[in-house]
Amino acid sequence: MQTLSVKTDRRTQLVDVTAQVQKAVASSGVATGICYLYVPHTTAAITINECADPDVARDVEGALDRLVPATGPYRHREGNSDSHVKAVLIGASQFVHVEGGKLVLGRWQGVFFCEFDGPRDRRLQVKVVTD
Amino acid sequence: MQTLSVKTDRRTQLVDVTAQVQKAVASSGVATGICYLYVPHTTAAITINECADPDVARDVEGALDRLVPATGPYRHREGNSDSHVKAVLIGASQFVHVEGGKLVLGRWQGVFFCEFDGPRDRRLQVKVVTD
Amino acid sequence: MQTLSVKTDRRTQLVDVTAQVQKAVASSGVATGICYLYVPHTTAAITINECADPDVARDVEGALDRLVPATGPYRHREGNSDSHVKAVLIGASQFVHVEGGKLVLGRWQGVFFCEFDGPRDRRLQVKVVTD
């Protein structure tokens, strides 16, 4: 298992980590298999979506912030309950198929680390397993 | 890895692909293992939910459309930012256990391809791996 | 594959099942691998989030109930369409890495069974596979 570092700049931010993950897949030496992505944080998540137009990631950030207001009737006293809710909605784990030593992504797909309580220094766990 | 074809008829539509996926599992020859489902699109997703009453899928479609309005303050100029947001909320990957050469689904569960920017011709990647 | 029993007390409830899942991992005898979690229900789901402060789980429950109203324009006549929608948003499957015979969870992470139509007796399928 490899652990990648991700630095985030904003409170809510989708960071394109496709190149980093692809590099981890290459260094694993696995030709055909599955790449397992896991976020060990509770106010961050992992998703796969369009990386061609950066406006899509921005729109997803805005939509999530509107969907889960920062100021709800929350009990948790750290002021980041909305960050936890967003992390739960997106999820901590995702997988992508691997063929020819590369991620099998759709034409417009990229892998995004989702920050919901930044800026912070984050980690992303990557494991690549041969079928 | 097998690639299934899915034809969708509406903009937002949950299509029951359980039989197609089950057929792919059977043709893989795997008796005990895991079935990995992956959607290589950025305005579509994959989920598992009730297939007994088709009204449930319709209710999920309606709820998602109300949750993520088509007309938000979006930047992406293709008019389908809401489709991307819905795809992110549901997710591109899911797995189901396999035993006796069959998907181990709960009594009321089926596999649904989720279209959020149809109608379109779509693909669903299925890989079945022995434990 | 092991099947764990989960008893829920409220309609919407996140139940911390980390200890139960960890026990299943230990009894599997797997040192290094992946733990696959699957919920065979259509009004329940599985997620990973903060278990240190129980208020976080309560906040997630409240936020989901506000996000998906119980009384929408729904077709399904069992009065639990919102439960199905919440289950779809969170998802039926998740995985966690295993090292040294233990779940590799982040410092604040726990595994939560998500009940959306309780109280009920539920099941959680756990499979641990060596890499």
mmCIF file of C-alpha atoms in Angstrom:
data_model
loop_
_atom_site.group_PDB
_atom_site.id
_atom_site.type_symbol
_atom_site.label_atom_id
_atom_site.label_comp_id
_atom_site.label_asym_id
_atom_site.label_seq_id
_atom_site.Cartn_x
_atom_site.Cartn_y
_atom_site.Cartn_z
ATOM 1 C CA MET A 1 0.000 0.000 0.000
ATOM 2 C CA GLN A 2 1.268 3.437 -0.948
ATOM 3 C CA THR A 3 0.303 6.664 0.808
ATOM 4 C CA LEU A 4 0.115 9.795 -1.327
ATOM 5 C CA SER A 5 0.251 13.332 0.045
ATOM 6 C CA VAL A 6 -2.338 15.892 -1.012
ATOM 7 C CA LYS A 7 -2.155 19.565 -0.089
ATOM 8 C CA THR A 8 -5.418 21.487 -0.205
ATOM 9 C CA ASP A 9 -5.920 25.238 -0.464
ATOM 10 C CA ARG A 10 -9.600 25.888 0.180
ATOM 11 C CA ARG A 11 -12.290 24.699 2.644
ATOM 12 C CA THR A 12 -14.196 22.802 -0.070
ATOM 13 C CA GLN A 13 -11.983 21.688 -2.931
ATOM 14 C CA LEU A 14 -11.840 18.880 -5.464
ATOM 15 C CA VAL A 15 -8.168 18.231 -6.246
ATOM 16 C CA ASP A 16 -7.324 16.302 -9.422
ATOM 17 C CA VAL A 17 -4.931 13.542 -8.278
ATOM 18 C CA THR A 18 -5.132 11.413 -11.432
ATOM 19 C CA ALA A 19 -1.449 11.805 -12.324
ATOM 20 C CA GLN A 20 -0.328 10.970 -8.768
ATOM 21 C CA VAL A 21 -2.538 7.874 -8.654
ATOM 22 C CA GLN A 22 -1.408 6.790 -12.131
ATOM 23 C CA LYS A 23 2.207 7.091 -10.966
ATOM 24 C CA ALA A 24 1.431 4.880 -7.944
ATOM 25 C CA VAL A 25 -0.157 2.312 -10.262
ATOM 26 C CA ALA A 26 2.957 2.329 -12.474
ATOM 27 C CA SER A 27 5.310 1.930 -9.504
ATOM 28 C CA SER A 28 3.251 -1.032 -8.230
ATOM 29 C CA GLY A 29 4.287 -3.033 -11.286
ATOM 30 C CA VAL A 30 0.746 -4.428 -11.637
ATOM 31 C CA ALA A 31 -0.330 -4.894 -15.269
ATOM 32 C CA THR A 32 -3.909 -6.139 -14.848
ATOM 33 C CA GLY A 33 -5.886 -5.707 -11.652
ATOM 34 C CA ILE A 34 -7.720 -3.232 -9.482
ATOM 35 C CA CYS A 35 -6.589 0.042 -7.917
ATOM 36 C CA TYR A 36 -8.167 0.646 -4.487
ATOM 37 C CA LEU A 37 -8.355 4.258 -3.301
ATOM 38 C CA TYR A 38 -9.037 5.040 0.362
ATOM 39 C CA VAL A 39 -9.202 8.321 2.287
ATOM 40 C CA PRO A 40 -8.262 7.922 5.999
ATOM 41 C CA HIS A 41 -9.951 11.203 6.991
ATOM 42 C CA THR A 42 -13.483 12.029 8.190
ATOM 43 C CA THR A 43 -13.906 15.408 6.486
ATOM 44 C CA ALA A 44 -12.533 14.398 3.087
ATOM 45 C CA ALA A 45 -13.544 11.863 0.422
ATOM 46 C CA ILE A 46 -12.663 10.419 -2.977
ATOM 47 C CA THR A 47 -14.585 10.603 -6.242
ATOM 48 C CA ILE A 48 -14.216 10.104 -9.981
ATOM 49 C CA ASN A 49 -15.591 12.691 -12.401
ATOM 50 C CA GLU A 50 -14.790 15.019 -15.257
ATOM 51 C CA CYS A 51 -11.280 16.450 -15.335
ATOM 52 C CA ALA A 52 -11.365 18.004 -18.819
ATOM 53 C CA ASP A 53 -13.171 21.203 -17.794
ATOM 54 C CA PRO A 54 -12.106 22.415 -14.307
ATOM 55 C CA ASP A 55 -15.446 24.238 -14.036
ATOM 56 C CA VAL A 56 -17.148 20.899 -13.407
ATOM 57 C CA ALA A 57 -15.178 20.360 -10.186
ATOM 58 C CA ARG A 58 -15.997 23.945 -9.163
ATOM 59 C CA ASP A 59 -19.684 23.321 -9.832
ATOM 60 C CA VAL A 60 -19.606 20.155 -7.736
ATOM 61 C CA GLU A 61 -17.959 22.101 -4.879
ATOM 62 C CA GLY A 62 -20.628 24.816 -5.038
ATOM 63 C CA ALA A 63 -23.508 22.353 -5.296
ATOM 64 C CA LEU A 64 -22.300 20.393 -2.249
ATOM 65 C CA ASP A 65 -21.872 23.588 -0.225
ATOM 66 C CA ARG A 66 -25.432 24.646 -1.111
ATOM 67 C CA LEU A 67 -26.778 21.135 -0.417
ATOM 68 C CA VAL A 68 -25.244 20.854 3.051
ATOM 69 C CA PRO A 69 -25.254 24.264 4.760
ATOM 70 C CA ALA A 70 -22.347 25.103 7.089
ATOM 71 C CA THR A 71 -24.822 26.419 9.635
ATOM 72 C CA GLY A 72 -27.428 23.799 10.371
ATOM 73 C CA PRO A 73 -28.839 22.810 13.724
ATOM 74 C CA TYR A 74 -25.660 20.794 14.507
ATOM 75 C CA ARG A 75 -24.476 19.324 17.853
ATOM 76 C CA HIS A 76 -20.776 18.713 17.078
ATOM 77 C CA ARG A 77 -18.929 21.746 18.428
ATOM 78 C CA GLU A 78 -16.032 21.939 15.996
ATOM 79 C CA GLY A 79 -18.000 23.867 13.383
ATOM 80 C CA ASN A 80 -17.382 21.304 10.649
ATOM 81 C CA SER A 81 -20.431 19.062 10.818
ATOM 82 C CA ASP A 82 -21.244 19.965 7.217
ATOM 83 C CA SER A 83 -17.762 18.701 6.247
ATOM 84 C CA HIS A 84 -18.512 15.308 7.830
ATOM 85 C CA VAL A 85 -21.889 15.124 6.074
ATOM 86 C CA LYS A 86 -20.307 15.869 2.674
ATOM 87 C CA ALA A 87 -17.623 13.215 3.313
ATOM 88 C CA VAL A 88 -20.352 10.659 4.082
ATOM 89 C CA LEU A 89 -22.297 11.586 0.926
ATOM 90 C CA ILE A 90 -19.260 11.138 -1.354
ATOM 91 C CA GLY A 91 -17.561 8.252 0.456
ATOM 92 C CA ALA A 92 -14.093 7.238 1.633
ATOM 93 C CA SER A 93 -13.447 4.405 -0.837
ATOM 94 C CA GLN A 94 -13.476 3.946 -4.621
ATOM 95 C CA PHE A 95 -11.827 1.517 -7.020
ATOM 96 C CA VAL A 96 -10.721 1.740 -10.641
ATOM 97 C CA HIS A 97 -9.790 -1.132 -12.964
ATOM 98 C CA VAL A 98 -6.181 -1.419 -14.171
ATOM 99 C CA GLU A 99 -5.101 -2.753 -17.577
ATOM 100 C CA GLY A 100 -1.736 -2.489 -19.298
ATOM 101 C CA GLY A 101 -0.355 -0.946 -16.124
ATOM 102 C CA LYS A 102 -2.769 1.986 -16.381
ATOM 103 C CA LEU A 103 -6.029 3.115 -14.771
ATOM 104 C CA VAL A 104 -8.987 2.234 -17.008
ATOM 105 C CA LEU A 105 -10.732 5.600 -16.810
ATOM 106 C CA GLY A 106 -13.475 6.803 -19.089
ATOM 107 C CA ARG A 107 -12.538 9.419 -21.681
ATOM 108 C CA TRP A 108 -13.412 12.428 -19.469
ATOM 109 C CA GLN A 109 -12.785 10.843 -16.072
ATOM 110 C CA GLY A 110 -10.173 11.825 -13.514
ATOM 111 C CA VAL A 111 -9.672 10.922 -9.849
ATOM 112 C CA PHE A 112 -10.448 13.709 -7.377
ATOM 113 C CA PHE A 113 -9.477 14.006 -3.737
ATOM 114 C CA CYS A 114 -12.380 15.854 -2.091
ATOM 115 C CA GLU A 115 -11.454 18.293 0.670
ATOM 116 C CA PHE A 116 -14.346 19.489 2.829
ATOM 117 C CA ASP A 117 -12.520 21.109 5.745
ATOM 118 C CA GLY A 118 -9.360 22.631 4.293
ATOM 119 C CA PRO A 119 -6.874 23.918 3.805
ATOM 120 C CA ARG A 120 -4.977 20.899 5.173
ATOM 121 C CA ASP A 121 -2.255 18.363 4.476
ATOM 122 C CA ARG A 122 -4.026 15.127 3.585
ATOM 123 C CA ARG A 123 -3.254 11.530 2.717
ATOM 124 C CA LEU A 124 -4.654 9.139 0.129
ATOM 125 C CA GLN A 125 -4.027 5.391 0.428
ATOM 126 C CA VAL A 126 -3.538 3.506 -2.822
ATOM 127 C CA LYS A 127 -3.272 -0.249 -3.199
ATOM 128 C CA VAL A 128 -3.000 -2.020 -6.545
ATOM 129 C CA VAL A 129 -3.804 -5.738 -6.618
ATOM 130 C CA THR A 130 -3.265 -8.197 -9.492
ATOM 131 C CA ASP A 131 -6.400 -10.185 -10.430
ATOM 132 C CA MET B 1 -13.259 -7.418 -17.910
ATOM 133 C CA GLN B 2 -16.566 -7.368 -19.780
ATOM 134 C CA THR B 3 -18.236 -4.215 -21.083
ATOM 135 C CA LEU B 4 -22.025 -4.180 -21.121
ATOM 136 C CA SER B 5 -24.125 -1.818 -23.240
ATOM 137 C CA VAL B 6 -26.947 0.161 -21.641
ATOM 138 C CA LYS B 7 -29.407 2.249 -23.637
ATOM 139 C CA THR B 8 -31.206 4.987 -21.723
ATOM 140 C CA ASP B 9 -34.454 6.741 -22.654
ATOM 141 C CA ARG B 10 -34.764 9.701 -20.299
ATOM 142 C CA ARG B 11 -32.518 12.460 -18.885
ATOM 143 C CA THR B 12 -32.613 11.009 -15.360
ATOM 144 C CA GLN B 13 -33.254 7.277 -15.312
ATOM 145 C CA LEU B 14 -32.402 4.291 -13.132
ATOM 146 C CA VAL B 15 -32.139 1.250 -15.412
ATOM 147 C CA ASP B 16 -32.352 -2.211 -13.829
ATOM 148 C CA VAL B 17 -29.324 -4.092 -15.207
ATOM 149 C CA THR B 18 -29.406 -6.985 -12.722
ATOM 150 C CA ALA B 19 -30.064 -9.663 -15.367
ATOM 151 C CA GLN B 20 -27.290 -8.337 -17.630
ATOM 152 C CA VAL B 21 -24.804 -8.252 -14.754
ATOM 153 C CA GLN B 22 -25.857 -11.720 -13.577
ATOM 154 C CA LYS B 23 -25.260 -13.017 -17.125
ATOM 155 C CA ALA B 24 -21.758 -11.486 -17.082
ATOM 156 C CA VAL B 25 -21.074 -13.176 -13.752
ATOM 157 C CA ALA B 26 -22.210 -16.531 -15.158
ATOM 158 C CA SER B 27 -20.062 -16.155 -18.293
ATOM 159 C CA SER B 28 -17.006 -15.344 -16.148
ATOM 160 C CA GLY B 29 -17.077 -18.858 -14.732
ATOM 161 C CA VAL B 30 -16.306 -17.546 -11.234
ATOM 162 C CA ALA B 31 -18.071 -19.498 -8.478
ATOM 163 C CA THR B 32 -16.970 -17.570 -5.375
ATOM 164 C CA GLY B 33 -15.575 -14.055 -5.499
ATOM 165 C CA ILE B 34 -16.443 -10.434 -6.040
ATOM 166 C CA CYS B 35 -18.168 -8.656 -8.926
ATOM 167 C CA TYR B 36 -16.754 -5.163 -9.556
ATOM 168 C CA LEU B 37 -19.036 -2.702 -11.350
ATOM 169 C CA TYR B 38 -17.620 0.489 -12.861
ATOM 170 C CA VAL B 39 -19.193 3.284 -14.910
ATOM 171 C CA PRO B 40 -16.695 5.000 -17.267
ATOM 172 C CA HIS B 41 -18.895 8.110 -17.666
ATOM 173 C CA THR B 42 -19.024 11.406 -15.773
ATOM 174 C CA THR B 43 -22.790 11.985 -15.893
ATOM 175 C CA ALA B 44 -23.854 8.465 -14.960
ATOM 176 C CA ALA B 45 -23.365 6.211 -11.931
ATOM 177 C CA ILE B 46 -24.088 2.789 -10.441
ATOM 178 C CA THR B 47 -26.214 1.869 -7.427
ATOM 179 C CA ILE B 48 -27.937 -1.053 -5.749
ATOM 180 C CA ASN B 49 -31.493 -0.702 -4.483
ATOM 181 C CA GLU B 50 -35.010 -2.086 -4.626
ATOM 182 C CA CYS B 51 -36.063 -3.659 -7.930
ATOM 183 C CA ALA B 52 -39.343 -5.247 -6.793
ATOM 184 C CA ASP B 53 -41.443 -2.077 -7.073
ATOM 185 C CA PRO B 54 -40.381 0.102 -10.056
ATOM 186 C CA ASP B 55 -41.879 3.108 -8.249
ATOM 187 C CA VAL B 56 -38.861 3.138 -5.919
ATOM 188 C CA ALA B 57 -36.483 3.836 -8.807
ATOM 189 C CA ARG B 58 -38.857 6.571 -10.027
ATOM 190 C CA ASP B 59 -38.902 8.106 -6.549
ATOM 191 C CA VAL B 60 -35.102 8.080 -6.408
ATOM 192 C CA GLU B 61 -34.983 9.811 -9.813
ATOM 193 C CA GLY B 62 -37.420 12.501 -8.665
ATOM 194 C CA ALA B 63 -35.688 13.042 -5.332
ATOM 195 C CA LEU B 64 -32.278 13.467 -6.987
ATOM 196 C CA ASP B 65 -33.712 15.928 -9.517
ATOM 197 C CA ARG B 66 -35.234 17.972 -6.688
ATOM 198 C CA LEU B 67 -32.034 17.739 -4.621
ATOM 199 C CA VAL B 68 -29.745 18.987 -7.386
ATOM 200 C CA PRO B 69 -31.547 21.597 -9.498
ATOM 201 C CA ALA B 70 -30.764 21.724 -13.212
ATOM 202 C CA THR B 71 -30.486 25.487 -13.015
ATOM 203 C CA GLY B 72 -28.067 26.451 -10.280
ATOM 204 C CA PRO B 73 -25.394 29.079 -10.391
ATOM 205 C CA TYR B 74 -23.144 26.802 -12.488
ATOM 206 C CA ARG B 75 -19.975 27.656 -14.475
ATOM 207 C CA HIS B 76 -19.737 24.640 -16.798
ATOM 208 C CA ARG B 77 -21.359 25.728 -20.062
ATOM 209 C CA GLU B 78 -22.770 22.428 -21.273
ATOM 210 C CA GLY B 79 -25.965 22.734 -19.175
ATOM 211 C CA ASN B 80 -25.398 19.427 -17.396
ATOM 212 C CA SER B 81 -23.595 20.427 -14.206
ATOM 213 C CA ASP B 82 -26.448 18.923 -12.186
ATOM 214 C CA SER B 83 -25.806 15.608 -13.979
ATOM 215 C CA HIS B 84 -22.164 15.655 -12.862
ATOM 216 C CA VAL B 85 -23.182 16.464 -9.271
ATOM 217 C CA LYS B 86 -25.667 13.563 -9.185
ATOM 218 C CA ALA B 87 -23.005 11.208 -10.599
ATOM 219 C CA VAL B 88 -20.600 12.279 -7.841
ATOM 220 C CA LEU B 89 -23.258 11.765 -5.144
ATOM 221 C CA ILE B 90 -24.064 8.203 -6.282
ATOM 222 C CA GLY B 91 -20.585 7.125 -7.380
ATOM 223 C CA ALA B 92 -18.910 5.358 -10.297
ATOM 224 C CA SER B 93 -17.985 2.099 -8.553
ATOM 225 C CA GLN B 94 -19.781 -0.600 -6.549
ATOM 226 C CA PHE B 95 -19.091 -4.247 -5.789
ATOM 227 C CA VAL B 96 -21.314 -7.227 -5.002
ATOM 228 C CA HIS B 97 -20.249 -10.579 -3.530
ATOM 229 C CA VAL B 98 -20.546 -13.709 -5.698
ATOM 230 C CA GLU B 99 -21.359 -17.198 -4.408
ATOM 231 C CA GLY B 100 -22.420 -20.286 -6.345
ATOM 232 C CA GLY B 101 -21.782 -18.356 -9.543
ATOM 233 C CA LYS B 102 -24.433 -15.787 -8.638
ATOM 234 C CA LEU B 103 -24.583 -12.240 -7.256
ATOM 235 C CA VAL B 104 -25.281 -12.307 -3.509
ATOM 236 C CA LEU B 105 -28.008 -9.650 -3.517
ATOM 237 C CA GLY B 106 -30.430 -8.969 -0.708
ATOM 238 C CA ARG B 107 -34.016 -10.135 -1.210
ATOM 239 C CA TRP B 108 -35.240 -6.844 -2.708
ATOM 240 C CA GLN B 109 -31.957 -5.651 -4.243
ATOM 241 C CA GLY B 110 -31.175 -5.116 -7.901
ATOM 242 C CA VAL B 111 -28.311 -3.376 -9.715
ATOM 243 C CA PHE B 112 -29.199 -0.056 -11.337
ATOM 244 C CA PHE B 113 -27.309 1.898 -13.970
ATOM 245 C CA CYS B 114 -28.017 5.559 -13.173
ATOM 246 C CA GLU B 115 -28.379 7.872 -16.148
ATOM 247 C CA PHE B 116 -28.254 11.597 -15.352
ATOM 248 C CA ASP B 117 -27.820 13.124 -18.824
ATOM 249 C CA GLY B 118 -29.740 10.870 -21.192
ATOM 250 C CA PRO B 119 -30.955 9.568 -23.425
ATOM 251 C CA ARG B 120 -27.621 8.028 -24.418
ATOM 252 C CA ASP B 121 -25.815 4.818 -25.275
ATOM 253 C CA ARG B 122 -23.777 3.921 -22.209
ATOM 254 C CA ARG B 123 -21.279 1.326 -21.035
ATOM 255 C CA LEU B 124 -20.877 -0.574 -17.776
ATOM 256 C CA GLN B 125 -17.618 -2.361 -16.981
ATOM 257 C CA VAL B 126 -17.924 -5.640 -15.091
ATOM 258 C CA LYS B 127 -15.055 -7.672 -13.693
ATOM 259 C CA VAL B 128 -15.532 -10.826 -11.635
ATOM 260 C CA VAL B 129 -12.576 -12.000 -9.561
ATOM 261 C CA THR B 130 -12.179 -15.291 -7.678
ATOM 262 C CA ASP B 131 -11.257 -14.875 -4.006
ATOM 263 C CA MET C 1 -18.115 -14.475 3.985
ATOM 264 C CA GLN C 2 -19.390 -13.673 7.450
ATOM 265 C CA THR C 3 -22.788 -12.146 8.199
ATOM 266 C CA LEU C 4 -23.018 -9.841 11.193
ATOM 267 C CA SER C 5 -26.264 -8.940 12.983
ATOM 268 C CA VAL C 6 -27.092 -5.315 13.693
ATOM 269 C CA LYS C 7 -30.069 -4.221 15.813
ATOM 270 C CA THR C 8 -31.284 -0.680 15.264
ATOM 271 C CA ASP C 9 -33.415 1.438 17.597
ATOM 272 C CA ARG C 10 -34.498 4.472 15.591
ATOM 273 C CA ARG C 11 -35.831 5.242 12.094
ATOM 274 C CA THR C 12 -32.623 7.002 11.036
ATOM 275 C CA GLN C 13 -29.569 5.811 12.945
ATOM 276 C CA LEU C 14 -25.849 5.438 12.371
ATOM 277 C CA VAL C 15 -24.654 2.451 14.406
ATOM 278 C CA ASP C 16 -20.928 2.150 15.134
ATOM 279 C CA VAL C 17 -20.043 -1.439 14.124
ATOM 280 C CA THR C 18 -16.263 -0.986 14.100
ATOM 281 C CA ALA C 19 -15.629 -3.497 16.904
ATOM 282 C CA GLN C 20 -17.870 -6.133 15.284
ATOM 283 C CA VAL C 21 -16.171 -5.696 11.909
ATOM 284 C CA GLN C 22 -12.711 -5.759 13.503
ATOM 285 C CA LYS C 23 -13.661 -9.039 15.216
ATOM 286 C CA ALA C 24 -14.721 -10.497 11.855
ATOM 287 C CA VAL C 25 -11.393 -9.425 10.357
ATOM 288 C CA ALA C 26 -9.516 -11.119 13.215
ATOM 289 C CA SER C 27 -11.502 -14.351 12.861
ATOM 290 C CA SER C 28 -10.811 -14.423 9.113
ATOM 291 C CA GLY C 29 -7.121 -14.953 9.845
ATOM 292 C CA VAL C 30 -6.153 -12.530 7.044
ATOM 293 C CA ALA C 31 -3.049 -10.475 7.856
ATOM 294 C CA THR C 32 -2.800 -8.242 4.778
ATOM 295 C CA GLY C 33 -5.667 -7.673 2.400
ATOM 296 C CA ILE C 34 -8.989 -5.937 1.943
ATOM 297 C CA CYS C 35 -12.171 -6.038 4.020
ATOM 298 C CA TYR C 36 -15.321 -5.804 1.865
ATOM 299 C CA LEU C 37 -18.473 -4.546 3.592
ATOM 300 C CA TYR C 38 -21.881 -5.041 1.979
ATOM 301 C CA VAL C 39 -25.412 -4.239 3.152
ATOM 302 C CA PRO C 40 -28.067 -6.590 1.643
ATOM 303 C CA HIS C 41 -30.928 -4.167 2.394
ATOM 304 C CA THR C 42 -32.546 -1.396 0.333
ATOM 305 C CA THR C 43 -33.273 1.079 3.144
ATOM 306 C CA ALA C 44 -29.896 0.817 4.891
ATOM 307 C CA ALA C 45 -26.304 1.564 3.907
ATOM 308 C CA ILE C 46 -22.681 1.509 5.062
ATOM 309 C CA THR C 47 -20.315 4.409 5.648
ATOM 310 C CA ILE C 48 -17.036 5.320 7.320
ATOM 311 C CA ASN C 49 -16.755 8.479 9.411
ATOM 312 C CA GLU C 50 -15.878 9.920 12.786
ATOM 313 C CA CYS C 51 -16.531 7.689 15.793
ATOM 314 C CA ALA C 52 -14.727 9.765 18.455
ATOM 315 C CA ASP C 53 -17.575 12.232 19.057
ATOM 316 C CA PRO C 54 -21.029 10.548 18.799
ATOM 317 C CA ASP C 55 -22.510 13.971 17.972
ATOM 318 C CA VAL C 56 -21.052 13.680 14.462
ATOM 319 C CA ALA C 57 -23.171 10.604 13.702
ATOM 320 C CA ARG C 58 -26.213 12.432 15.123
ATOM 321 C CA ASP C 59 -25.475 15.436 12.910
ATOM 322 C CA VAL C 60 -25.198 13.205 9.848
ATOM 323 C CA GLU C 61 -28.564 11.606 10.709
ATOM 324 C CA GLY C 62 -30.205 15.029 11.057
ATOM 325 C CA ALA C 63 -28.648 16.422 7.897
ATOM 326 C CA LEU C 64 -29.798 13.418 5.823
ATOM 327 C CA ASP C 65 -33.337 13.677 7.225
ATOM 328 C CA ARG C 66 -33.454 17.368 6.307
ATOM 329 C CA LEU C 67 -31.919 16.694 2.868
ATOM 330 C CA VAL C 68 -34.424 14.001 1.902
ATOM 331 C CA PRO C 69 -37.861 14.825 3.336
ATOM 332 C CA ALA C 70 -40.065 11.924 4.445
ATOM 333 C CA THR C 71 -43.024 13.527 2.685
ATOM 334 C CA GLY C 72 -42.119 14.270 -0.901
ATOM 335 C CA PRO C 73 -44.207 13.710 -3.977
ATOM 336 C CA TYR C 74 -43.454 9.957 -3.871
ATOM 337 C CA ARG C 75 -45.149 7.080 -5.763
ATOM 338 C CA HIS C 76 -44.004 4.089 -3.687
ATOM 339 C CA ARG C 77 -46.830 3.396 -1.253
ATOM 340 C CA GLU C 78 -44.881 2.023 1.706
ATOM 341 C CA GLY C 79 -44.076 5.474 3.118
ATOM 342 C CA ASN C 80 -40.335 4.887 3.085
ATOM 343 C CA SER C 81 -39.238 6.346 -0.242
ATOM 344 C CA ASP C 82 -36.971 8.756 1.621
ATOM 345 C CA SER C 83 -35.264 5.748 3.239
ATOM 346 C CA HIS C 84 -34.497 4.287 -0.206
ATOM 347 C CA VAL C 85 -33.137 7.634 -1.423
ATOM 348 C CA LYS C 86 -30.842 7.958 1.610
ATOM 349 C CA ALA C 87 -29.595 4.382 1.077
ATOM 350 C CA VAL C 88 -28.776 5.213 -2.556
ATOM 351 C CA LEU C 89 -26.935 8.400 -1.544
ATOM 352 C CA ILE C 90 -24.719 6.589 0.993
ATOM 353 C CA GLY C 91 -24.317 3.272 -0.824
ATOM 354 C CA ALA C 92 -24.466 -0.452 -0.083
ATOM 355 C CA SER C 93 -20.754 -1.266 -0.405
ATOM 356 C CA GLN C 94 -17.486 0.015 1.086
ATOM 357 C CA PHE C 95 -14.041 -1.478 1.575
ATOM 358 C CA VAL C 96 -11.254 -0.895 4.086
ATOM 359 C CA HIS C 97 -7.619 -2.005 3.823
ATOM 360 C CA VAL C 98 -6.307 -4.615 6.282
ATOM 361 C CA GLU C 99 -2.762 -4.760 7.644
ATOM 362 C CA GLY C 100 -1.390 -6.727 10.583
ATOM 363 C CA GLY C 101 -4.789 -8.424 10.875
ATOM 364 C CA LYS C 102 -6.486 -5.090 11.554
ATOM 365 C CA LEU C 103 -8.608 -2.557 9.668
ATOM 366 C CA VAL C 104 -6.431 0.328 8.456
ATOM 367 C CA LEU C 105 -8.730 3.128 9.593
ATOM 368 C CA GLY C 106 -7.781 6.769 9.908
ATOM 369 C CA ARG C 107 -7.272 8.109 13.420
ATOM 370 C CA TRP C 108 -10.886 9.286 13.859
ATOM 371 C CA GLN C 109 -12.589 6.790 11.545
ATOM 372 C CA GLY C 110 -15.093 4.110 12.464
ATOM 373 C CA VAL C 111 -17.416 1.913 10.408
ATOM 374 C CA PHE C 112 -21.108 2.803 10.628
ATOM 375 C CA PHE C 113 -24.129 0.745 9.648
ATOM 376 C CA CYS C 114 -26.697 3.295 8.427
ATOM 377 C CA GLU C 115 -30.317 2.536 9.260
ATOM 378 C CA PHE C 116 -32.897 4.589 7.361
ATOM 379 C CA ASP C 117 -36.127 2.690 8.089
ATOM 380 C CA GLY C 118 -35.728 1.312 11.595
ATOM 381 C CA PRO C 119 -35.993 0.027 14.130
ATOM 382 C CA ARG C 120 -35.145 -3.349 12.562
ATOM 383 C CA ASP C 121 -32.921 -6.401 12.774
ATOM 384 C CA ARG C 122 -30.342 -6.010 10.019
ATOM 385 C CA ARG C 123 -27.432 -7.871 8.483
ATOM 386 C CA LEU C 124 -23.998 -6.770 7.318
ATOM 387 C CA GLN C 125 -21.908 -9.014 5.044
ATOM 388 C CA VAL C 126 -18.161 -8.983 5.626
ATOM 389 C CA LYS C 127 -15.572 -10.676 3.469
ATOM 390 C CA VAL C 128 -11.832 -10.380 4.060
ATOM 391 C CA VAL C 129 -9.544 -11.306 1.172
ATOM 392 C CA THR C 130 -5.755 -11.703 1.216
ATOM 393 C CA ASP C 131 -3.951 -9.637 -1.445
#
